[in-house]
XYZ file of C-alpha atoms in Angstrom:
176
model
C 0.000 0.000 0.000
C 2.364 3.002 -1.338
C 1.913 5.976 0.839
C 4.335 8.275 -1.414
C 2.581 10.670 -3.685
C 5.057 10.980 -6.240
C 4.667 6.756 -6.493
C 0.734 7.053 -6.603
C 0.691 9.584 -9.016
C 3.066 7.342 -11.382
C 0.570 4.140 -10.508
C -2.465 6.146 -11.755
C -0.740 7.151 -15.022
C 0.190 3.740 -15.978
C -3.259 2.747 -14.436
C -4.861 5.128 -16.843
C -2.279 4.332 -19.991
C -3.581 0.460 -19.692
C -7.070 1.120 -19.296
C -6.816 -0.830 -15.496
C -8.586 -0.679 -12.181
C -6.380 1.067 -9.351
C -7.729 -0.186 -6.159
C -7.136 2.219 -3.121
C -6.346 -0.090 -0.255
C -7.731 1.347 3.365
C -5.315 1.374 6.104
C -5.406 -2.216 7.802
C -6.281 -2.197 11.726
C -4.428 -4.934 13.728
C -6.798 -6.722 15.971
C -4.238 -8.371 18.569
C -0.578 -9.402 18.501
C -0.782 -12.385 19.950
C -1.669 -13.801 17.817
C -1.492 -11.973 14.958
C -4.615 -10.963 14.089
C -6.178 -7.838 11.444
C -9.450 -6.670 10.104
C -10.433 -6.491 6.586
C -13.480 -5.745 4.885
C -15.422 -6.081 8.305
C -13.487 -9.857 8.600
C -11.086 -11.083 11.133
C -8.001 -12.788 9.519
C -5.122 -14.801 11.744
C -1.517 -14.699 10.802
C 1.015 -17.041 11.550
C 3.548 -14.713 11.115
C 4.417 -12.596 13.796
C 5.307 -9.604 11.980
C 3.190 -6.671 11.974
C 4.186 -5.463 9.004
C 2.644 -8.633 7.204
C -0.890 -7.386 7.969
C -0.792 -5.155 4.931
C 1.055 -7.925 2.865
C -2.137 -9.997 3.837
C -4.440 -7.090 3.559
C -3.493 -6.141 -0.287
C -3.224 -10.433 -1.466
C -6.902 -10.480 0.081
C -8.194 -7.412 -2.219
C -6.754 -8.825 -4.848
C -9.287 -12.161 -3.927
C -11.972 -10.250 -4.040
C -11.594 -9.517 -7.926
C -10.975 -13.113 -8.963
C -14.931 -13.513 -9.500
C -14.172 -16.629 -11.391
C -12.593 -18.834 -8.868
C -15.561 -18.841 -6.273
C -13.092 -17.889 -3.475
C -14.385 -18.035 0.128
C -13.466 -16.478 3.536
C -12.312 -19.912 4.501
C -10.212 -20.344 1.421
C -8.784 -16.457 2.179
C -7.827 -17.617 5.710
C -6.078 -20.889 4.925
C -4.039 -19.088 2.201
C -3.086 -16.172 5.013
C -1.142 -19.560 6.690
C 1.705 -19.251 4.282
C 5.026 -19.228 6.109
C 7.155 -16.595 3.841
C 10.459 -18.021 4.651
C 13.086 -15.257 5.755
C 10.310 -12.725 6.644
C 10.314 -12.485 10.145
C 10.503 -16.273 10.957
C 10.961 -17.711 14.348
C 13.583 -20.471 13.960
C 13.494 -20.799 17.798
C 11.521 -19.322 20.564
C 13.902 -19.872 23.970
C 15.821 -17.992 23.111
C 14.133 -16.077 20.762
C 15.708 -16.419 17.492
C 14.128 -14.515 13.796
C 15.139 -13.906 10.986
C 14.118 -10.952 8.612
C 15.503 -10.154 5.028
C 14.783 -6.339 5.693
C 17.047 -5.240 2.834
C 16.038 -1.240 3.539
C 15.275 1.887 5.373
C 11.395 0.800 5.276
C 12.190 -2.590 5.902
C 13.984 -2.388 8.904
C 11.344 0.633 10.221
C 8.618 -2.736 9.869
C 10.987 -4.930 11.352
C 11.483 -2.474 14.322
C 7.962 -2.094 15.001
C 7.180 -5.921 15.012
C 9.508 -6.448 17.923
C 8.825 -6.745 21.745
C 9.879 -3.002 22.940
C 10.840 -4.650 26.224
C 12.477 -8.122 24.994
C 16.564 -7.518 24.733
C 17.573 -7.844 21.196
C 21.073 -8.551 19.469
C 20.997 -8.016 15.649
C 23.354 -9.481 12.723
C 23.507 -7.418 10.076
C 24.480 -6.889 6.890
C 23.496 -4.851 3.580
C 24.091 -4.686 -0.189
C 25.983 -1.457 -1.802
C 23.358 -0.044 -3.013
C 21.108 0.420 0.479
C 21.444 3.166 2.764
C 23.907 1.053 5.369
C 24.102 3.839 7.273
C 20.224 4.410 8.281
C 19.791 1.019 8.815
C 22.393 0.596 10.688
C 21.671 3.970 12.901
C 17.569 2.596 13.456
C 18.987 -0.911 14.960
C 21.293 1.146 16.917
C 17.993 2.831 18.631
C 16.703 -0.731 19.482
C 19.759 -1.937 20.925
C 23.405 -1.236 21.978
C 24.080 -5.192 20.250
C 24.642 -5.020 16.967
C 26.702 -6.792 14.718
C 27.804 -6.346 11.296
C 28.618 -9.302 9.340
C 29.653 -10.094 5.542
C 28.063 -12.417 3.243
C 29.855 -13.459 -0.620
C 28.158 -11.517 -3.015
C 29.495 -9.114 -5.392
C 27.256 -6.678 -4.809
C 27.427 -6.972 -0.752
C 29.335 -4.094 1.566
C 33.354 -5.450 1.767
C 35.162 -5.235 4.952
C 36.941 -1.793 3.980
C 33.431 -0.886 3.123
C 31.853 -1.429 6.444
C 34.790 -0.486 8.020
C 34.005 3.116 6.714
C 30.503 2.914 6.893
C 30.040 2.719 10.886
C 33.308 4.842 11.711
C 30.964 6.880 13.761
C 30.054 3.981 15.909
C 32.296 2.865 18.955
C 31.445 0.047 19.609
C 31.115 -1.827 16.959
C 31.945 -5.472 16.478
């Protein structure tokens, strides 16, 4: 559900050039946490993610139900498809201790991942970015959350390099 004007503004041109519906989503209400639970279209849908941010996911694959007249889709069928585990997307590999993983992979990304977390639950973070993303935002929010957080590398060409990294989070003292 793009918020930025500029984008919506492109959306309804190409909308318009194609001759194609452009759906305005409403903003999705989360019914409880645990578990994950949101309204839509006066429905109550369960997640088994835990990630907040995956209401809207949910919220926008559910519209797009709605319009597929042909396949006689039903509330039940909505909810059983709203079980999906998206692997890498806030997944709980272990719960004591708490262990996720998230491919946040930007600014926006790690602002969702942020806001799915406990506020009060200690948190260490591994992290690591391509080139091309702002490593220093990212890098600065998880820095908010908690005083742990580590960088790491992964083998990819277009992936930070030590000297990179090393650069990068000069600013930060204690970093590991």
């Amino acid at each position: 559900m793009e918020q930025k004007n500029e984008c919506l503004e492109v959306f309804k041109q190409v909308a318009m050039r194609q001759n194609a519906l452009l759906v305005p989503m409403s903003s999705v209400e989360v019914y409880s946490q645990e578990p994950l639970r949101f309204m839509h279209r006066q429905n109550i849908y369960r997640l088994s993610s835990k990630a907040v941010y995956q209401c809207e996911n949910a919220a926008l694959a559910l519209e797009v139900s709605y319009y597929l007249n042909d396949y006689l889709i039903t509330n039940e069928h909505r909810q059983k498809g709203l079980q999906a585990i998206w692997k890498g997307r806030f997944e709980v590999l272990r719960d004591e201790p708490l262990f996720i993983i998230d491919g946040a992979h930007n600014v926006a990304g790690i602002q969702a991942l942020l806001k799915s977390l406990d506020d009060q639950q200690p948190v260490t973070f591994l992290f690591s970015a391509l080139k091309d993303k702002n490593f220093e935002e990212m890098l600065s929010l998880l820095k908010q959350r908690s005083d742990d957080v580590r960088v790491t590398l992964f083998e990819n060409k277009r992936a930070f390099q030590k000297q990179d990294i090393h650069e990068a989070v000069r600013f930060y003292d204690d970093y590991r």
